[in-house]
mmCIF file of N, CA and C in Angstrom:
data_model
loop_
_atom_site.group_PDB
_atom_site.id
_atom_site.type_symbol
_atom_site.label_atom_id
_atom_site.label_comp_id
_atom_site.label_asym_id
_atom_site.label_seq_id
_atom_site.Cartn_x
_atom_site.Cartn_y
_atom_site.Cartn_z
ATOM 1 N N MET H 1 26.559 -33.337 64.198
ATOM 2 C CA MET H 1 26.806 -33.058 65.602
ATOM 3 C C MET H 1 26.461 -34.221 66.132
ATOM 4 N N ILE H 2 27.571 -34.210 67.837
ATOM 5 C CA ILE H 2 27.619 -34.757 68.952
ATOM 6 C C ILE H 2 26.881 -34.162 69.941
ATOM 7 N N HIS H 3 25.240 -34.670 70.142
ATOM 8 C CA HIS H 3 24.938 -33.676 71.225
ATOM 9 C C HIS H 3 24.791 -34.630 72.240
ATOM 10 N N SER H 4 25.871 -35.665 73.456
ATOM 11 C CA SER H 4 26.149 -35.507 74.119
ATOM 12 C C SER H 4 27.670 -36.357 74.234
ATOM 13 N N VAL H 5 28.168 -36.736 74.937
ATOM 14 C CA VAL H 5 29.253 -37.229 75.426
ATOM 15 C C VAL H 5 29.570 -38.043 76.736
ATOM 16 N N GLU H 6 29.856 -39.310 76.488
ATOM 17 C CA GLU H 6 29.833 -40.280 77.722
ATOM 18 C C GLU H 6 31.544 -41.036 77.759
ATOM 19 N N ILE H 7 31.711 -40.513 79.433
ATOM 20 C CA ILE H 7 32.729 -40.902 79.976
ATOM 21 C C ILE H 7 32.613 -42.291 80.672
ATOM 22 N N PHE H 8 33.466 -43.705 80.565
ATOM 23 C CA PHE H 8 33.958 -44.383 81.455
ATOM 24 C C PHE H 8 34.428 -44.757 82.490
ATOM 25 N N ASP H 9 33.926 -44.597 83.345
ATOM 26 C CA ASP H 9 35.084 -44.817 84.675
ATOM 27 C C ASP H 9 35.448 -46.652 84.736
ATOM 28 N N PRO H 10 36.568 -46.712 84.427
ATOM 29 C CA PRO H 10 36.556 -47.999 85.278
ATOM 30 C C PRO H 10 36.865 -48.746 85.934
ATOM 31 N N ALA H 11 37.252 -47.578 87.177
ATOM 32 C CA ALA H 11 37.380 -48.142 88.879
ATOM 33 C C ALA H 11 35.799 -48.408 89.395
ATOM 34 N N SER H 12 34.565 -47.543 88.774
ATOM 35 C CA SER H 12 33.190 -47.526 89.237
ATOM 36 C C SER H 12 32.587 -48.681 88.252
ATOM 37 N N SER H 13 33.075 -48.494 87.131
ATOM 38 C CA SER H 13 32.160 -49.573 86.037
ATOM 39 C C SER H 13 30.731 -48.352 85.809
ATOM 40 N N THR H 14 31.170 -47.036 86.293
ATOM 41 C CA THR H 14 29.931 -46.322 85.553
ATOM 42 C C THR H 14 30.061 -45.259 84.404
ATOM 43 N N PHE H 15 29.114 -45.189 84.120
ATOM 44 C CA PHE H 15 29.648 -43.898 82.692
ATOM 45 C C PHE H 15 28.734 -42.315 83.129
ATOM 46 N N LYS H 16 29.309 -41.599 82.791
ATOM 47 C CA LYS H 16 29.293 -40.320 83.535
ATOM 48 C C LYS H 16 28.951 -39.233 81.980
ATOM 49 N N THR H 17 27.949 -38.883 81.731
ATOM 50 C CA THR H 17 27.455 -37.661 81.000
ATOM 51 C C THR H 17 26.859 -36.796 80.662
ATOM 52 N N LEU H 18 28.032 -35.725 79.592
ATOM 53 C CA LEU H 18 28.943 -34.275 79.541
ATOM 54 C C LEU H 18 27.461 -34.062 78.699
ATOM 55 N N LYS H 19 26.926 -32.555 79.752
ATOM 56 C CA LYS H 19 25.827 -31.544 78.175
ATOM 57 C C LYS H 19 26.979 -30.978 77.772
ATOM 58 N N GLY H 20 26.246 -30.380 76.891
ATOM 59 C CA GLY H 20 27.094 -29.839 75.752
ATOM 60 C C GLY H 20 26.993 -30.759 74.649
ATOM 61 N N ARG H 21 26.984 -29.814 73.326
ATOM 62 C CA ARG H 21 27.664 -30.501 71.993
ATOM 63 C C ARG H 21 28.340 -30.023 71.578
ATOM 64 N N VAL H 22 29.150 -30.876 70.787
ATOM 65 C CA VAL H 22 30.200 -31.012 70.018
ATOM 66 C C VAL H 22 29.841 -30.961 68.984
ATOM 67 N N PRO H 23 30.915 -29.685 68.469
ATOM 68 C CA PRO H 23 30.430 -28.954 66.864
ATOM 69 C C PRO H 23 30.902 -29.796 65.557
ATOM 70 N N ILE H 24 31.492 -30.604 65.658
ATOM 71 C CA ILE H 24 31.687 -31.725 64.671
ATOM 72 C C ILE H 24 30.902 -32.996 64.800
ATOM 73 N N SER H 25 30.192 -33.950 63.339
ATOM 74 C CA SER H 25 30.011 -34.750 62.850
ATOM 75 C C SER H 25 31.087 -36.303 63.415
ATOM 76 N N VAL H 26 30.912 -36.724 62.356
ATOM 77 C CA VAL H 26 31.714 -37.990 62.114
ATOM 78 C C VAL H 26 33.125 -37.248 62.189
ATOM 79 N N PHE H 27 34.058 -38.106 63.176
ATOM 80 C CA PHE H 27 35.321 -38.072 62.822
ATOM 81 C C PHE H 27 36.275 -39.475 63.944
ATOM 82 N N ASN H 28 37.356 -39.068 63.958
ATOM 83 C CA ASN H 28 38.295 -39.960 64.876
ATOM 84 C C ASN H 28 38.312 -39.038 66.048
ATOM 85 N N LEU H 29 38.756 -40.377 66.825
ATOM 86 C CA LEU H 29 39.482 -40.147 68.530
ATOM 87 C C LEU H 29 41.171 -40.326 68.523
ATOM 88 N N VAL H 30 41.908 -39.404 69.020
ATOM 89 C CA VAL H 30 43.445 -39.571 69.255
ATOM 90 C C VAL H 30 43.229 -38.804 70.347
ATOM 91 N N MET H 31 44.098 -40.016 71.363
ATOM 92 C CA MET H 31 44.366 -39.401 72.656
ATOM 93 C C MET H 31 45.825 -39.200 72.891
ATOM 94 N N LEU H 32 45.774 -37.461 72.819
ATOM 95 C CA LEU H 32 47.073 -36.809 72.539
ATOM 96 C C LEU H 32 48.271 -36.838 73.705
ATOM 97 N N LYS H 33 49.325 -36.743 73.958
ATOM 98 C CA LYS H 33 50.123 -37.035 74.733
ATOM 99 C C LYS H 33 50.134 -36.275 76.459
ATOM 100 N N ASP H 34 49.533 -35.196 76.373
ATOM 101 C CA ASP H 34 48.720 -34.342 77.302
ATOM 102 C C ASP H 34 47.772 -34.674 77.835
ATOM 103 N N GLY H 35 46.978 -35.837 77.370
ATOM 104 C CA GLY H 35 46.074 -36.781 78.159
ATOM 105 C C GLY H 35 44.602 -35.930 77.785
ATOM 106 N N LYS H 36 44.694 -35.058 76.633
ATOM 107 C CA LYS H 36 43.165 -35.060 76.146
ATOM 108 C C LYS H 36 43.358 -35.978 75.020
ATOM 109 N N VAL H 37 41.785 -35.154 74.492
ATOM 110 C CA VAL H 37 41.424 -35.957 72.856
ATOM 111 C C VAL H 37 41.095 -35.332 71.516
ATOM 112 N N LEU H 38 41.658 -35.744 70.875
ATOM 113 C CA LEU H 38 41.469 -34.923 69.741
ATOM 114 C C LEU H 38 40.251 -35.546 68.926
ATOM 115 N N MET H 39 39.306 -35.023 68.099
ATOM 116 C CA MET H 39 38.245 -35.494 67.480
ATOM 117 C C MET H 39 37.624 -34.945 66.660
ATOM 118 N N ALA H 40 38.460 -35.321 65.704
ATOM 119 C CA ALA H 40 38.195 -34.640 63.918
ATOM 120 C C ALA H 40 37.217 -35.048 63.580
ATOM 121 N N GLY H 41 36.282 -33.850 62.854
ATOM 122 C CA GLY H 41 35.277 -33.904 61.912
ATOM 123 C C GLY H 41 35.465 -34.496 60.291
ATOM 124 N N GLU H 42 34.233 -34.646 60.070
ATOM 125 C CA GLU H 42 34.759 -34.637 58.329
ATOM 126 C C GLU H 42 33.913 -33.510 57.471
ATOM 127 N N ASP H 43 34.056 -32.416 58.410
ATOM 128 C CA ASP H 43 34.026 -30.643 57.892
ATOM 129 C C ASP H 43 35.225 -30.272 57.492
ATOM 130 N N ALA H 44 36.789 -31.148 57.975
ATOM 131 C CA ALA H 44 37.813 -30.576 58.148
ATOM 132 C C ALA H 44 38.076 -29.931 59.570
ATOM 133 N N ARG H 45 37.482 -30.186 60.478
ATOM 134 C CA ARG H 45 37.520 -29.203 61.775
ATOM 135 C C ARG H 45 38.011 -29.968 62.556
ATOM 136 N N VAL H 46 39.090 -30.068 63.758
ATOM 137 C CA VAL H 46 39.227 -29.802 64.904
ATOM 138 C C VAL H 46 38.774 -30.186 66.531
ATOM 139 N N VAL H 47 37.965 -30.362 67.043
ATOM 140 C CA VAL H 47 37.694 -30.170 68.835
ATOM 141 C C VAL H 47 38.894 -31.279 69.514
ATOM 142 N N ILE H 48 39.520 -30.138 70.424
ATOM 143 C CA ILE H 48 40.728 -31.271 71.485
ATOM 144 C C ILE H 48 39.489 -30.788 72.739
ATOM 145 N N PHE H 49 39.000 -32.089 73.470
ATOM 146 C CA PHE H 49 38.123 -32.225 74.407
ATOM 147 C C PHE H 49 39.824 -32.508 76.133
ATOM 148 N N ASP H 50 39.334 -31.790 77.020
ATOM 149 C CA ASP H 50 40.051 -31.584 77.848
ATOM 150 C C ASP H 50 39.275 -32.397 78.959
ATOM 151 N N PRO H 51 39.667 -33.279 79.074
ATOM 152 C CA PRO H 51 38.932 -34.677 80.740
ATOM 153 C C PRO H 51 39.023 -34.225 81.573
ATOM 154 N N THR H 52 39.847 -32.586 82.396
ATOM 155 C CA THR H 52 39.706 -32.329 83.158
ATOM 156 C C THR H 52 39.249 -31.623 83.831
ATOM 157 N N SER H 53 38.987 -30.524 82.110
ATOM 158 C CA SER H 53 37.419 -29.377 82.710
ATOM 159 C C SER H 53 36.619 -30.291 82.456
ATOM 160 N N ALA H 54 36.135 -31.046 81.075
ATOM 161 C CA ALA H 54 35.183 -31.260 80.475
ATOM 162 C C ALA H 54 34.882 -30.309 79.566
ATOM 163 N N LYS H 55 35.980 -29.495 79.035
ATOM 164 C CA LYS H 55 35.530 -28.572 78.037
ATOM 165 C C LYS H 55 36.019 -28.922 76.702
ATOM 166 N N PHE H 56 35.419 -28.878 75.856
ATOM 167 C CA PHE H 56 35.420 -28.511 74.296
ATOM 168 C C PHE H 56 36.164 -27.164 73.549
ATOM 169 N N THR H 57 37.135 -27.232 72.277
ATOM 170 C CA THR H 57 37.696 -26.418 72.200
ATOM 171 C C THR H 57 38.086 -26.779 70.503
ATOM 172 N N LEU H 58 37.406 -25.988 70.237
ATOM 173 C CA LEU H 58 37.662 -25.654 68.365
ATOM 174 C C LEU H 58 39.016 -25.610 68.306
ATOM 175 N N ALA H 59 39.116 -26.095 67.621
ATOM 176 C CA ALA H 59 41.002 -25.782 67.153
ATOM 177 C C ALA H 59 40.983 -24.557 65.894
ATOM 178 N N PRO H 60 41.865 -23.684 66.013
ATOM 179 C CA PRO H 60 41.852 -22.828 64.900
ATOM 180 C C PRO H 60 42.100 -22.583 63.363
ATOM 181 N N GLY H 61 42.765 -24.038 63.209
ATOM 182 C CA GLY H 61 42.681 -24.402 61.828
ATOM 183 C C GLY H 61 42.032 -24.837 60.843
ATOM 184 N N LEU H 62 42.592 -25.766 60.335
ATOM 185 C CA LEU H 62 41.500 -26.413 58.736
ATOM 186 C C LEU H 62 42.133 -27.523 58.541
ATOM 187 N N MET H 63 41.920 -28.357 58.053
ATOM 188 C CA MET H 63 42.823 -29.488 57.113
ATOM 189 C C MET H 63 42.111 -29.200 55.974
ATOM 190 N N HIS H 64 43.517 -29.171 55.502
ATOM 191 C CA HIS H 64 43.441 -28.918 53.742
ATOM 192 C C HIS H 64 42.123 -29.554 52.926
ATOM 193 N N ASP H 65 42.249 -30.345 53.510
ATOM 194 C CA ASP H 65 40.822 -31.440 52.544
ATOM 195 C C ASP H 65 40.000 -31.945 54.023
ATOM 196 N N LYS H 66 39.477 -31.888 53.220
ATOM 197 C CA LYS H 66 37.194 -32.247 53.910
ATOM 198 C C LYS H 66 38.032 -34.101 53.368
ATOM 199 N N ARG H 67 37.985 -34.639 54.871
ATOM 200 C CA ARG H 67 37.522 -35.941 54.362
ATOM 201 C C ARG H 67 36.958 -36.982 55.062
ATOM 202 N N THR H 68 36.786 -37.938 55.330
ATOM 203 C CA THR H 68 35.763 -39.214 55.880
ATOM 204 C C THR H 68 36.820 -40.187 55.659
ATOM 205 N N VAL H 69 36.577 -41.392 56.617
ATOM 206 C CA VAL H 69 37.098 -42.858 56.688
ATOM 207 C C VAL H 69 37.967 -42.729 56.606
ATOM 208 N N TYR H 70 39.142 -42.417 56.963
ATOM 209 C CA TYR H 70 40.992 -41.412 57.039
ATOM 210 C C TYR H 70 41.653 -41.975 58.356
ATOM 211 N N SER H 71 42.718 -42.558 58.306
ATOM 212 C CA SER H 71 43.656 -42.662 59.858
ATOM 213 C C SER H 71 44.003 -41.762 60.388
ATOM 214 N N ALA H 72 44.117 -41.657 61.787
ATOM 215 C CA ALA H 72 44.379 -40.346 62.423
ATOM 216 C C ALA H 72 45.235 -41.164 63.263
ATOM 217 N N THR H 73 46.422 -41.246 63.267
ATOM 218 C CA THR H 73 47.583 -41.574 64.333
ATOM 219 C C THR H 73 48.205 -40.771 64.914
ATOM 220 N N LEU H 74 48.746 -40.859 66.246
ATOM 221 C CA LEU H 74 49.834 -39.501 66.651
ATOM 222 C C LEU H 74 50.971 -40.204 66.615
ATOM 223 N N LEU H 75 52.083 -39.469 66.304
ATOM 224 C CA LEU H 75 53.509 -39.312 66.480
ATOM 225 C C LEU H 75 53.646 -39.343 67.798
ATOM 226 N N ASN H 76 55.321 -40.146 67.753
ATOM 227 C CA ASN H 76 55.812 -39.596 69.022
ATOM 228 C C ASN H 76 56.702 -38.202 69.177
ATOM 229 N N ASP H 77 56.204 -37.211 68.256
ATOM 230 C CA ASP H 77 56.880 -35.935 68.519
ATOM 231 C C ASP H 77 55.293 -34.926 68.941
ATOM 232 N N GLY H 78 54.154 -35.989 69.248
ATOM 233 C CA GLY H 78 52.923 -35.465 69.642
ATOM 234 C C GLY H 78 52.190 -34.839 68.707
ATOM 235 N N GLN H 79 52.592 -34.809 67.212
ATOM 236 C CA GLN H 79 51.553 -34.362 65.911
ATOM 237 C C GLN H 79 50.786 -35.394 65.515
ATOM 238 N N VAL H 80 49.580 -35.341 64.865
ATOM 239 C CA VAL H 80 48.927 -36.087 64.354
ATOM 240 C C VAL H 80 48.525 -36.608 63.157
ATOM 241 N N LEU H 81 49.416 -37.870 61.945
ATOM 242 C CA LEU H 81 48.853 -37.641 60.661
ATOM 243 C C LEU H 81 47.586 -38.191 60.480
ATOM 244 N N PHE H 82 47.045 -37.924 59.564
ATOM 245 C CA PHE H 82 45.920 -37.868 59.246
ATOM 246 C C PHE H 82 46.184 -38.345 57.623
ATOM 247 N N ALA H 83 46.137 -39.321 57.168
ATOM 248 C CA ALA H 83 46.272 -39.938 55.847
ATOM 249 C C ALA H 83 45.215 -40.439 55.188
ATOM 250 N N GLY H 84 45.048 -40.527 53.438
ATOM 251 C CA GLY H 84 43.908 -40.875 52.538
ATOM 252 C C GLY H 84 42.485 -40.089 53.190
ATOM 253 N N GLY H 85 41.594 -41.418 52.912
ATOM 254 C CA GLY H 85 40.404 -40.796 53.352
ATOM 255 C C GLY H 85 39.123 -40.881 51.493
ATOM 256 N N ARG H 86 38.389 -40.548 51.646
ATOM 257 C CA ARG H 86 37.289 -40.567 51.060
ATOM 258 C C ARG H 86 37.368 -38.622 51.216
ATOM 259 N N GLY H 87 37.676 -37.712 49.508
ATOM 260 C CA GLY H 87 37.376 -36.213 49.718
ATOM 261 C C GLY H 87 35.922 -35.535 49.931
ATOM 262 N N ASP H 88 35.831 -34.491 49.251
ATOM 263 C CA ASP H 88 34.613 -33.695 49.326
ATOM 264 C C ASP H 88 33.625 -34.040 48.101
ATOM 265 N N ASN H 89 34.250 -34.547 47.690
ATOM 266 C CA ASN H 89 33.486 -35.282 46.768
ATOM 267 C C ASN H 89 33.730 -37.316 46.493
ATOM 268 N N PRO H 90 32.563 -38.017 46.665
ATOM 269 C CA PRO H 90 32.095 -39.191 47.090
ATOM 270 C C PRO H 90 33.599 -40.086 46.442
ATOM 271 N N ASP H 91 32.887 -39.519 45.273
ATOM 272 C CA ASP H 91 34.464 -40.339 44.229
ATOM 273 C C ASP H 91 35.617 -40.383 44.257
ATOM 274 N N ARG H 92 35.923 -39.199 44.887
ATOM 275 C CA ARG H 92 37.439 -38.902 45.543
ATOM 276 C C ARG H 92 38.474 -39.369 46.077
ATOM 277 N N VAL H 93 38.988 -40.278 46.426
ATOM 278 C CA VAL H 93 39.880 -41.013 47.352
ATOM 279 C C VAL H 93 40.727 -40.736 46.979
ATOM 280 N N LEU H 94 41.823 -39.927 48.996
ATOM 281 C CA LEU H 94 42.412 -38.582 48.554
ATOM 282 C C LEU H 94 44.072 -39.508 48.609
ATOM 283 N N ASP H 95 45.476 -39.262 47.898
ATOM 284 C CA ASP H 95 46.442 -39.908 48.378
ATOM 285 C C ASP H 95 47.357 -39.388 49.144
ATOM 286 N N ASN H 96 47.062 -38.702 49.674
ATOM 287 C CA ASN H 96 47.636 -37.433 50.664
ATOM 288 C C ASN H 96 47.545 -37.614 52.158
ATOM 289 N N ALA H 97 47.873 -36.536 52.963
ATOM 290 C CA ALA H 97 48.277 -36.742 54.307
ATOM 291 C C ALA H 97 48.383 -35.419 54.609
ATOM 292 N N GLU H 98 48.172 -34.987 55.805
ATOM 293 C CA GLU H 98 49.225 -33.726 56.947
ATOM 294 C C GLU H 98 48.965 -33.957 57.984
ATOM 295 N N LEU H 99 50.028 -32.976 58.629
ATOM 296 C CA LEU H 99 49.824 -33.387 59.725
ATOM 297 C C LEU H 99 49.301 -32.222 60.856
ATOM 298 N N PHE H 100 48.644 -32.913 62.200
ATOM 299 C CA PHE H 100 48.084 -32.043 63.182
ATOM 300 C C PHE H 100 49.076 -31.819 64.225
ATOM 301 N N ASN H 101 48.872 -29.994 64.607
ATOM 302 C CA ASN H 101 50.339 -29.842 65.876
ATOM 303 C C ASN H 101 48.981 -29.538 66.307
ATOM 304 N N PRO H 102 49.466 -29.952 67.628
ATOM 305 C CA PRO H 102 47.818 -29.751 68.800
ATOM 306 C C PRO H 102 48.868 -28.221 69.351
ATOM 307 N N SER H 103 49.760 -27.966 69.713
ATOM 308 C CA SER H 103 50.460 -27.045 70.094
ATOM 309 C C SER H 103 49.965 -25.556 69.471
ATOM 310 N N SER H 104 49.794 -25.849 68.120
ATOM 311 C CA SER H 104 49.513 -24.415 67.361
ATOM 312 C C SER H 104 48.007 -24.797 67.062
ATOM 313 N N GLY H 105 47.340 -25.338 66.931
ATOM 314 C CA GLY H 105 46.382 -25.913 66.038
ATOM 315 C C GLY H 105 46.276 -25.828 64.706
ATOM 316 N N THR H 106 47.359 -26.085 64.142
ATOM 317 C CA THR H 106 47.753 -25.705 63.105
ATOM 318 C C THR H 106 47.843 -26.851 61.683
ATOM 319 N N PHE H 107 47.440 -27.315 60.473
ATOM 320 C CA PHE H 107 47.667 -28.344 60.278
ATOM 321 C C PHE H 107 48.598 -28.059 58.494
ATOM 322 N N THR H 108 49.143 -29.204 58.442
ATOM 323 C CA THR H 108 50.855 -29.020 57.184
ATOM 324 C C THR H 108 50.226 -30.036 56.309
ATOM 325 N N PRO H 109 50.218 -29.710 54.879
ATOM 326 C CA PRO H 109 50.084 -30.600 54.329
ATOM 327 C C PRO H 109 51.556 -31.543 54.376
ATOM 328 N N CYS H 110 51.648 -32.786 54.241
ATOM 329 C CA CYS H 110 52.785 -33.674 53.946
ATOM 330 C C CYS H 110 53.331 -33.322 52.646
ATOM 331 N N LYS H 111 54.702 -33.694 52.255
ATOM 332 C CA LYS H 111 55.372 -33.890 51.104
ATOM 333 C C LYS H 111 55.211 -34.638 49.735
ATOM 334 N N ASN H 112 54.670 -35.682 50.800
ATOM 335 C CA ASN H 112 54.758 -36.545 49.540
ATOM 336 C C ASN H 112 53.938 -37.298 49.721
ATOM 337 N N LYS H 113 53.390 -37.388 48.571
ATOM 338 C CA LYS H 113 51.746 -38.461 48.470
ATOM 339 C C LYS H 113 52.024 -39.953 48.920
ATOM 340 N N LEU H 114 51.115 -40.543 49.332
ATOM 341 C CA LEU H 114 50.836 -42.059 49.591
ATOM 342 C C LEU H 114 50.860 -42.590 48.605
ATOM 343 N N SER H 115 51.438 -44.159 48.421
ATOM 344 C CA SER H 115 51.495 -44.936 47.428
ATOM 345 C C SER H 115 50.388 -44.619 46.302
ATOM 346 N N GLY H 116 49.468 -44.360 46.960
ATOM 347 C CA GLY H 116 48.086 -44.776 45.926
ATOM 348 C C GLY H 116 47.033 -44.446 46.920
ATOM 349 N N PRO H 117 45.511 -43.678 46.368
ATOM 350 C CA PRO H 117 44.961 -43.443 46.758
ATOM 351 C C PRO H 117 44.194 -44.185 47.986
ATOM 352 N N ARG H 118 44.244 -44.232 49.333
ATOM 353 C CA ARG H 118 43.530 -45.386 49.778
ATOM 354 C C ARG H 118 41.925 -45.130 51.074
ATOM 355 N N MET H 119 40.962 -45.223 51.721
ATOM 356 C CA MET H 119 40.544 -45.278 52.450
ATOM 357 C C MET H 119 39.665 -46.464 53.271
ATOM 358 N N GLU H 120 39.200 -46.376 54.109
ATOM 359 C CA GLU H 120 38.687 -47.250 55.247
ATOM 360 C C GLU H 120 40.295 -48.449 55.845
ATOM 361 N N HIS H 121 41.171 -47.285 55.583
ATOM 362 C CA HIS H 121 42.328 -48.398 56.374
ATOM 363 C C HIS H 121 42.985 -47.857 58.147
ATOM 364 N N LEU H 122 43.816 -48.555 58.367
ATOM 365 C CA LEU H 122 44.171 -48.390 59.608
ATOM 366 C C LEU H 122 46.081 -47.600 59.399
ATOM 367 N N ALA H 123 46.350 -47.123 60.022
ATOM 368 C CA ALA H 123 48.032 -47.087 60.236
ATOM 369 C C ALA H 123 48.334 -46.993 62.108
ATOM 370 N N ILE H 124 49.347 -47.077 62.198
ATOM 371 C CA ILE H 124 49.834 -47.200 63.214
ATOM 372 C C ILE H 124 51.444 -46.365 63.378
ATOM 373 N N SER H 125 51.918 -46.281 64.492
ATOM 374 C CA SER H 125 53.211 -45.488 64.371
ATOM 375 C C SER H 125 54.293 -47.322 65.193
ATOM 376 N N LEU H 126 55.498 -47.354 63.993
ATOM 377 C CA LEU H 126 55.685 -48.128 64.378
ATOM 378 C C LEU H 126 57.065 -47.969 64.990
ATOM 379 N N VAL H 127 57.126 -46.653 66.030
ATOM 380 C CA VAL H 127 58.343 -45.775 66.124
ATOM 381 C C VAL H 127 57.734 -46.536 67.566
ATOM 382 N N PRO H 128 58.493 -47.019 68.441
ATOM 383 C CA PRO H 128 57.888 -47.305 70.427
ATOM 384 C C PRO H 128 58.063 -45.447 70.870
ATOM 385 N N PRO H 129 56.797 -45.224 71.836
ATOM 386 C CA PRO H 129 56.584 -44.276 72.485
ATOM 387 C C PRO H 129 58.274 -44.468 73.505
ATOM 388 N N HIS H 130 58.583 -42.475 73.767
ATOM 389 C CA HIS H 130 59.639 -42.887 74.482
ATOM 390 C C HIS H 130 59.455 -41.934 75.441
#
């Protein structure tokens, strides 16, 4: 669990500490198309941070697999692709992926598997944003 969040203001070169706790631990961060920040935890939960209101909201859905050391990639349609990672068993490396829809807060498993299990990898979208 994270006990504080700091936001950096590049104009003033200062940090602002937000009060409150984020109800997840290890996570990936992804800036969503609407300017909110997705924080994905190792316990299959996702929290959305709204910098305008400085509020954290727990998404209603859960990942189908608990995962750590995975990639999280924003796609052009606004969804986030979670791929690979270590599963809930430390010896289990995942070969699957799932999509998170920020509008509904739900996860959908991808139909195809990755070409092989992987963790501690990076992924980017090769489709330029429009």
